Backbone atoms as SQL, in Angstrom:
CREATE TABLE atoms (id INTEGER PRIMARY KEY, chain TEXT, resi INTEGER, resn TEXT, atom TEXT, x REAL, y REAL, z REAL);
INSERT INTO atoms VALUES
  (1, 'A', 1, 'UNK', 'N', -196.747, -14.960, 48.819),
  (2, 'A', 1, 'UNK', 'CA', -196.454, -15.491, 47.547),
  (3, 'A', 1, 'UNK', 'C', -197.468, -15.216, 46.357),
  (4, 'A', 2, 'UNK', 'N', -197.042, -14.813, 45.362),
  (5, 'A', 2, 'UNK', 'CA', -197.691, -14.480, 44.186),
  (6, 'A', 2, 'UNK', 'C', -197.532, -15.493, 43.156),
  (7, 'A', 3, 'UNK', 'N', -198.563, -16.029, 42.568),
  (8, 'A', 3, 'UNK', 'CA', -198.497, -17.153, 41.585),
  (9, 'A', 3, 'UNK', 'C', -199.183, -16.583, 40.246),
  (10, 'A', 4, 'UNK', 'N', -198.434, -16.419, 39.273),
  (11, 'A', 4, 'UNK', 'CA', -198.988, -16.244, 37.969),
  (12, 'A', 4, 'UNK', 'C', -199.235, -17.513, 37.146),
  (13, 'A', 5, 'UNK', 'N', -200.285, -17.719, 36.686),
  (14, 'A', 5, 'UNK', 'CA', -200.515, -19.113, 35.986),
  (15, 'A', 5, 'UNK', 'C', -201.664, -18.813, 34.895),
  (16, 'A', 6, 'UNK', 'N', -201.655, -19.623, 33.873),
  (17, 'A', 6, 'UNK', 'CA', -202.896, -19.497, 33.021),
  (18, 'A', 6, 'UNK', 'C', -203.630, -20.569, 33.389),
  (19, 'A', 7, 'UNK', 'N', -203.444, -21.394, 34.268),
  (20, 'A', 7, 'UNK', 'CA', -204.505, -22.583, 34.763),
  (21, 'A', 7, 'UNK', 'C', -205.183, -21.961, 35.865),
  (22, 'A', 8, 'UNK', 'N', -206.466, -22.321, 35.867),
  (23, 'A', 8, 'UNK', 'CA', -207.211, -21.840, 37.035),
  (24, 'A', 8, 'UNK', 'C', -207.018, -22.487, 38.377),
  (25, 'A', 9, 'UNK', 'N', -207.162, -21.663, 39.493),
  (26, 'A', 9, 'UNK', 'CA', -206.574, -22.074, 40.632),
  (27, 'A', 9, 'UNK', 'C', -207.232, -23.367, 41.160),
  (28, 'A', 10, 'UNK', 'N', -208.545, -23.760, 40.742),
  (29, 'A', 10, 'UNK', 'CA', -209.257, -24.811, 41.216),
  (30, 'A', 10, 'UNK', 'C', -208.624, -26.133, 40.426),
  (31, 'A', 11, 'UNK', 'N', -207.869, -25.925, 39.273),
  (32, 'A', 11, 'UNK', 'CA', -207.305, -27.048, 38.889),
  (33, 'A', 11, 'UNK', 'C', -205.949, -27.311, 39.378),
  (34, 'A', 12, 'UNK', 'N', -205.463, -26.422, 39.889),
  (35, 'A', 12, 'UNK', 'CA', -204.049, -26.418, 40.692),
  (36, 'A', 12, 'UNK', 'C', -204.157, -27.212, 42.124),
  (37, 'A', 13, 'UNK', 'N', -205.069, -26.500, 42.729),
  (38, 'A', 13, 'UNK', 'CA', -205.374, -27.076, 44.070),
  (39, 'A', 13, 'UNK', 'C', -206.010, -28.329, 44.160),
  (40, 'A', 14, 'UNK', 'N', -206.709, -28.902, 43.152),
  (41, 'A', 14, 'UNK', 'CA', -207.477, -30.135, 43.285),
  (42, 'A', 14, 'UNK', 'C', -206.556, -31.040, 42.720),
  (43, 'A', 15, 'UNK', 'N', -205.248, -31.014, 42.096),
  (44, 'A', 15, 'UNK', 'CA', -204.451, -31.950, 41.599),
  (45, 'A', 15, 'UNK', 'C', -204.045, -32.873, 42.645),
  (46, 'A', 16, 'UNK', 'N', -203.970, -34.380, 42.214),
  (47, 'A', 16, 'UNK', 'CA', -203.495, -35.193, 43.092),
  (48, 'A', 16, 'UNK', 'C', -202.112, -35.537, 42.734),
  (49, 'A', 17, 'UNK', 'N', -200.839, -35.449, 43.812),
  (50, 'A', 17, 'UNK', 'CA', -199.723, -35.642, 43.351),
  (51, 'A', 17, 'UNK', 'C', -199.178, -37.087, 43.826),
  (52, 'A', 18, 'UNK', 'N', -198.364, -37.766, 42.983),
  (53, 'A', 18, 'UNK', 'CA', -197.921, -39.035, 43.485),
  (54, 'A', 18, 'UNK', 'C', -196.615, -38.838, 44.244),
  (55, 'A', 19, 'UNK', 'N', -196.389, -39.815, 44.798),
  (56, 'A', 19, 'UNK', 'CA', -194.991, -39.729, 45.671),
  (57, 'A', 19, 'UNK', 'C', -193.894, -39.757, 44.666),
  (58, 'A', 20, 'UNK', 'N', -192.852, -38.963, 45.133),
  (59, 'A', 20, 'UNK', 'CA', -191.783, -38.782, 44.233),
  (60, 'A', 20, 'UNK', 'C', -190.579, -39.475, 44.908),
  (61, 'A', 21, 'UNK', 'N', -189.578, -39.988, 44.113),
  (62, 'A', 21, 'UNK', 'CA', -188.582, -40.606, 44.483),
  (63, 'A', 21, 'UNK', 'C', -187.299, -40.056, 43.908),
  (64, 'A', 22, 'UNK', 'N', -186.164, -39.807, 44.813),
  (65, 'A', 22, 'UNK', 'CA', -184.860, -39.467, 44.038),
  (66, 'A', 22, 'UNK', 'C', -183.755, -40.602, 43.975),
  (67, 'A', 23, 'UNK', 'N', -183.508, -40.815, 42.825),
  (68, 'A', 23, 'UNK', 'CA', -182.530, -41.928, 42.518),
  (69, 'A', 23, 'UNK', 'C', -181.099, -41.260, 42.203),
  (70, 'A', 24, 'UNK', 'N', -180.102, -41.546, 43.248),
  (71, 'A', 24, 'UNK', 'CA', -178.846, -40.981, 43.262),
  (72, 'A', 24, 'UNK', 'C', -177.990, -41.619, 41.966),
  (73, 'A', 25, 'UNK', 'N', -177.330, -40.654, 41.202),
  (74, 'A', 25, 'UNK', 'CA', -176.533, -41.038, 40.309),
  (75, 'A', 25, 'UNK', 'C', -175.062, -41.044, 40.690),
  (76, 'A', 26, 'UNK', 'N', -174.403, -41.903, 40.101),
  (77, 'A', 26, 'UNK', 'CA', -172.815, -42.209, 40.351),
  (78, 'A', 26, 'UNK', 'C', -171.925, -40.795, 40.512),
  (79, 'A', 27, 'UNK', 'N', -172.465, -39.662, 39.595),
  (80, 'A', 27, 'UNK', 'CA', -171.693, -38.539, 39.355),
  (81, 'A', 27, 'UNK', 'C', -172.140, -37.602, 40.582),
  (82, 'A', 28, 'UNK', 'N', -173.151, -37.908, 41.423),
  (83, 'A', 28, 'UNK', 'CA', -173.497, -37.069, 42.222),
  (84, 'A', 28, 'UNK', 'C', -174.746, -36.356, 42.084),
  (85, 'A', 29, 'UNK', 'N', -175.261, -36.191, 40.887),
  (86, 'A', 29, 'UNK', 'CA', -176.433, -35.812, 40.431),
  (87, 'A', 29, 'UNK', 'C', -177.632, -36.926, 40.841),
  (88, 'A', 30, 'UNK', 'N', -178.979, -36.578, 40.775),
  (89, 'A', 30, 'UNK', 'CA', -179.914, -37.367, 41.102),
  (90, 'A', 30, 'UNK', 'C', -181.223, -37.318, 39.785),
  (91, 'A', 31, 'UNK', 'N', -181.910, -38.166, 39.898),
  (92, 'A', 31, 'UNK', 'CA', -183.095, -38.466, 38.919),
  (93, 'A', 31, 'UNK', 'C', -184.387, -38.333, 39.739),
  (94, 'A', 32, 'UNK', 'N', -185.281, -37.420, 39.606),
  (95, 'A', 32, 'UNK', 'CA', -186.547, -37.403, 40.117),
  (96, 'A', 32, 'UNK', 'C', -187.699, -38.347, 39.464),
  (97, 'A', 33, 'UNK', 'N', -188.340, -39.057, 40.209),
  (98, 'A', 33, 'UNK', 'CA', -189.177, -39.985, 39.538),
  (99, 'A', 33, 'UNK', 'C', -190.594, -40.022, 40.354),
  (100, 'A', 34, 'UNK', 'N', -191.743, -40.291, 39.798),
  (101, 'A', 34, 'UNK', 'CA', -192.883, -40.447, 40.510),
  (102, 'A', 34, 'UNK', 'C', -193.256, -42.058, 40.619),
  (103, 'A', 35, 'UNK', 'N', -193.659, -42.433, 41.680),
  (104, 'A', 35, 'UNK', 'CA', -194.071, -43.958, 41.762),
  (105, 'A', 35, 'UNK', 'C', -195.360, -44.165, 41.136),
  (106, 'A', 36, 'UNK', 'N', -195.352, -45.412, 40.626),
  (107, 'A', 36, 'UNK', 'CA', -196.676, -46.020, 39.731),
  (108, 'A', 36, 'UNK', 'C', -196.811, -47.350, 40.211),
  (109, 'A', 37, 'UNK', 'N', -198.144, -47.727, 40.003),
  (110, 'A', 37, 'UNK', 'CA', -198.216, -49.018, 40.525),
  (111, 'A', 37, 'UNK', 'C', -197.347, -50.228, 39.948),
  (112, 'A', 38, 'UNK', 'N', -197.440, -51.363, 40.328),
  (113, 'A', 38, 'UNK', 'CA', -196.671, -52.728, 39.858),
  (114, 'A', 38, 'UNK', 'C', -195.172, -52.364, 40.116),
  (115, 'A', 39, 'UNK', 'N', -194.692, -51.646, 41.139),
  (116, 'A', 39, 'UNK', 'CA', -193.412, -51.333, 41.362),
  (117, 'A', 39, 'UNK', 'C', -192.617, -50.748, 40.158),
  (118, 'A', 40, 'UNK', 'N', -193.291, -49.812, 39.544),
  (119, 'A', 40, 'UNK', 'CA', -192.538, -49.082, 38.352),
  (120, 'A', 40, 'UNK', 'C', -192.482, -47.664, 38.787),
  (121, 'A', 41, 'UNK', 'N', -191.638, -46.680, 37.996),
  (122, 'A', 41, 'UNK', 'CA', -191.621, -45.364, 38.329),
  (123, 'A', 41, 'UNK', 'C', -191.352, -44.725, 37.056),
  (124, 'A', 42, 'UNK', 'N', -191.960, -43.521, 36.903),
  (125, 'A', 42, 'UNK', 'CA', -191.812, -42.518, 35.744),
  (126, 'A', 42, 'UNK', 'C', -190.809, -41.564, 36.063),
  (127, 'A', 43, 'UNK', 'N', -189.870, -41.476, 35.117),
  (128, 'A', 43, 'UNK', 'CA', -188.799, -40.335, 35.507),
  (129, 'A', 43, 'UNK', 'C', -189.576, -38.989, 35.039),
  (130, 'A', 44, 'UNK', 'N', -189.216, -38.000, 35.963),
  (131, 'A', 44, 'UNK', 'CA', -189.784, -36.716, 35.748),
  (132, 'A', 44, 'UNK', 'C', -188.669, -35.694, 35.352),
  (133, 'A', 45, 'UNK', 'N', -187.422, -35.738, 35.979),
  (134, 'A', 45, 'UNK', 'CA', -186.436, -35.028, 35.619),
  (135, 'A', 45, 'UNK', 'C', -185.128, -35.369, 35.968),
  (136, 'A', 46, 'UNK', 'N', -183.711, -34.834, 35.252),
  (137, 'A', 46, 'UNK', 'CA', -182.676, -35.256, 35.739),
  (138, 'A', 46, 'UNK', 'C', -182.132, -33.959, 36.277),
  (139, 'A', 47, 'UNK', 'N', -181.411, -33.833, 37.492),
  (140, 'A', 47, 'UNK', 'CA', -180.756, -32.816, 38.024),
  (141, 'A', 47, 'UNK', 'C', -179.243, -33.204, 38.180),
  (142, 'A', 48, 'UNK', 'N', -178.362, -32.730, 37.431),
  (143, 'A', 48, 'UNK', 'CA', -176.970, -32.980, 37.473),
  (144, 'A', 48, 'UNK', 'C', -175.939, -31.861, 36.789),
  (145, 'A', 49, 'UNK', 'N', -174.883, -31.837, 37.157),
  (146, 'A', 49, 'UNK', 'CA', -174.081, -30.753, 36.568),
  (147, 'A', 49, 'UNK', 'C', -173.105, -31.670, 35.625),
  (148, 'A', 50, 'UNK', 'N', -173.268, -32.789, 35.506),
  (149, 'A', 50, 'UNK', 'CA', -172.549, -33.753, 34.567),
  (150, 'A', 50, 'UNK', 'C', -173.188, -33.995, 33.252),
  (151, 'A', 51, 'UNK', 'N', -172.759, -33.340, 32.090),
  (152, 'A', 51, 'UNK', 'CA', -173.530, -33.680, 30.985),
  (153, 'A', 51, 'UNK', 'C', -173.802, -34.904, 30.610),
  (154, 'A', 52, 'UNK', 'N', -172.882, -36.010, 31.009),
  (155, 'A', 52, 'UNK', 'CA', -172.866, -37.348, 30.585),
  (156, 'A', 52, 'UNK', 'C', -174.243, -37.986, 31.213),
  (157, 'A', 53, 'UNK', 'N', -174.565, -37.506, 32.250),
  (158, 'A', 53, 'UNK', 'CA', -175.981, -38.032, 33.028),
  (159, 'A', 53, 'UNK', 'C', -177.092, -37.845, 32.030),
  (160, 'A', 54, 'UNK', 'N', -176.936, -36.904, 31.170),
  (161, 'A', 54, 'UNK', 'CA', -178.193, -36.604, 30.321),
  (162, 'A', 54, 'UNK', 'C', -178.323, -37.596, 29.241),
  (163, 'A', 55, 'UNK', 'N', -177.241, -38.336, 29.124),
  (164, 'A', 55, 'UNK', 'CA', -177.176, -39.356, 27.879),
  (165, 'A', 55, 'UNK', 'C', -177.650, -40.556, 28.190),
  (166, 'A', 56, 'UNK', 'N', -177.954, -40.947, 29.487),
  (167, 'A', 56, 'UNK', 'CA', -178.291, -42.338, 29.804),
  (168, 'A', 56, 'UNK', 'C', -179.912, -42.392, 29.333),
  (169, 'A', 57, 'UNK', 'N', -180.094, -43.461, 28.289),
  (170, 'A', 57, 'UNK', 'CA', -181.434, -43.621, 27.792),
  (171, 'A', 57, 'UNK', 'C', -182.646, -43.782, 28.736),
  (172, 'A', 58, 'UNK', 'N', -182.377, -44.656, 29.658),
  (173, 'A', 58, 'UNK', 'CA', -183.283, -45.058, 30.607),
  (174, 'A', 58, 'UNK', 'C', -183.598, -43.959, 31.559),
  (175, 'A', 59, 'UNK', 'N', -182.929, -42.975, 31.681),
  (176, 'A', 59, 'UNK', 'CA', -183.269, -41.810, 32.677),
  (177, 'A', 59, 'UNK', 'C', -183.798, -40.656, 32.031),
  (178, 'A', 60, 'UNK', 'N', -184.125, -40.837, 30.687),
  (179, 'A', 60, 'UNK', 'CA', -184.850, -39.643, 29.906),
  (180, 'A', 60, 'UNK', 'C', -186.203, -39.411, 30.518),
  (181, 'A', 61, 'UNK', 'N', -186.789, -37.964, 30.653),
  (182, 'A', 61, 'UNK', 'CA', -187.846, -37.734, 31.434),
  (183, 'A', 61, 'UNK', 'C', -189.093, -38.535, 30.408),
  (184, 'A', 62, 'UNK', 'N', -189.964, -39.098, 31.124),
  (185, 'A', 62, 'UNK', 'CA', -191.098, -39.743, 30.611),
  (186, 'A', 62, 'UNK', 'C', -191.036, -41.283, 30.459),
  (187, 'A', 63, 'UNK', 'N', -189.897, -41.756, 30.626),
  (188, 'A', 63, 'UNK', 'CA', -189.622, -43.289, 30.548),
  (189, 'A', 63, 'UNK', 'C', -190.016, -43.950, 31.935),
  (190, 'A', 64, 'UNK', 'N', -190.627, -44.948, 31.685),
  (191, 'A', 64, 'UNK', 'CA', -191.103, -45.787, 32.919),
  (192, 'A', 64, 'UNK', 'C', -190.004, -46.919, 33.041),
  (193, 'A', 65, 'UNK', 'N', -189.426, -47.003, 34.172),
  (194, 'A', 65, 'UNK', 'CA', -188.383, -48.089, 34.711),
  (195, 'A', 65, 'UNK', 'C', -189.064, -48.727, 35.984),
  (196, 'A', 66, 'UNK', 'N', -188.258, -50.141, 36.072),
  (197, 'A', 66, 'UNK', 'CA', -188.833, -50.787, 37.190),
  (198, 'A', 66, 'UNK', 'C', -187.870, -50.597, 38.513),
  (199, 'A', 67, 'UNK', 'N', -188.343, -50.694, 39.645),
  (200, 'A', 67, 'UNK', 'CA', -187.615, -50.431, 40.804),
  (201, 'A', 67, 'UNK', 'C', -186.599, -51.629, 41.027);
């Protein structure tokens, strides 16, 4: 595998990743979120073919929600 990136390799391999969670949406799509302390999650991305799923304000990337 060839990886082209502007970031140094040391930065990429030294990163700590948090546990990710998939939240299923009624339309069949899902939301990826990372676990945070205090029973919270930060939304990373929405993966769906239904345009209405992108309209939910609480599921916008960067938002923090409670479990």
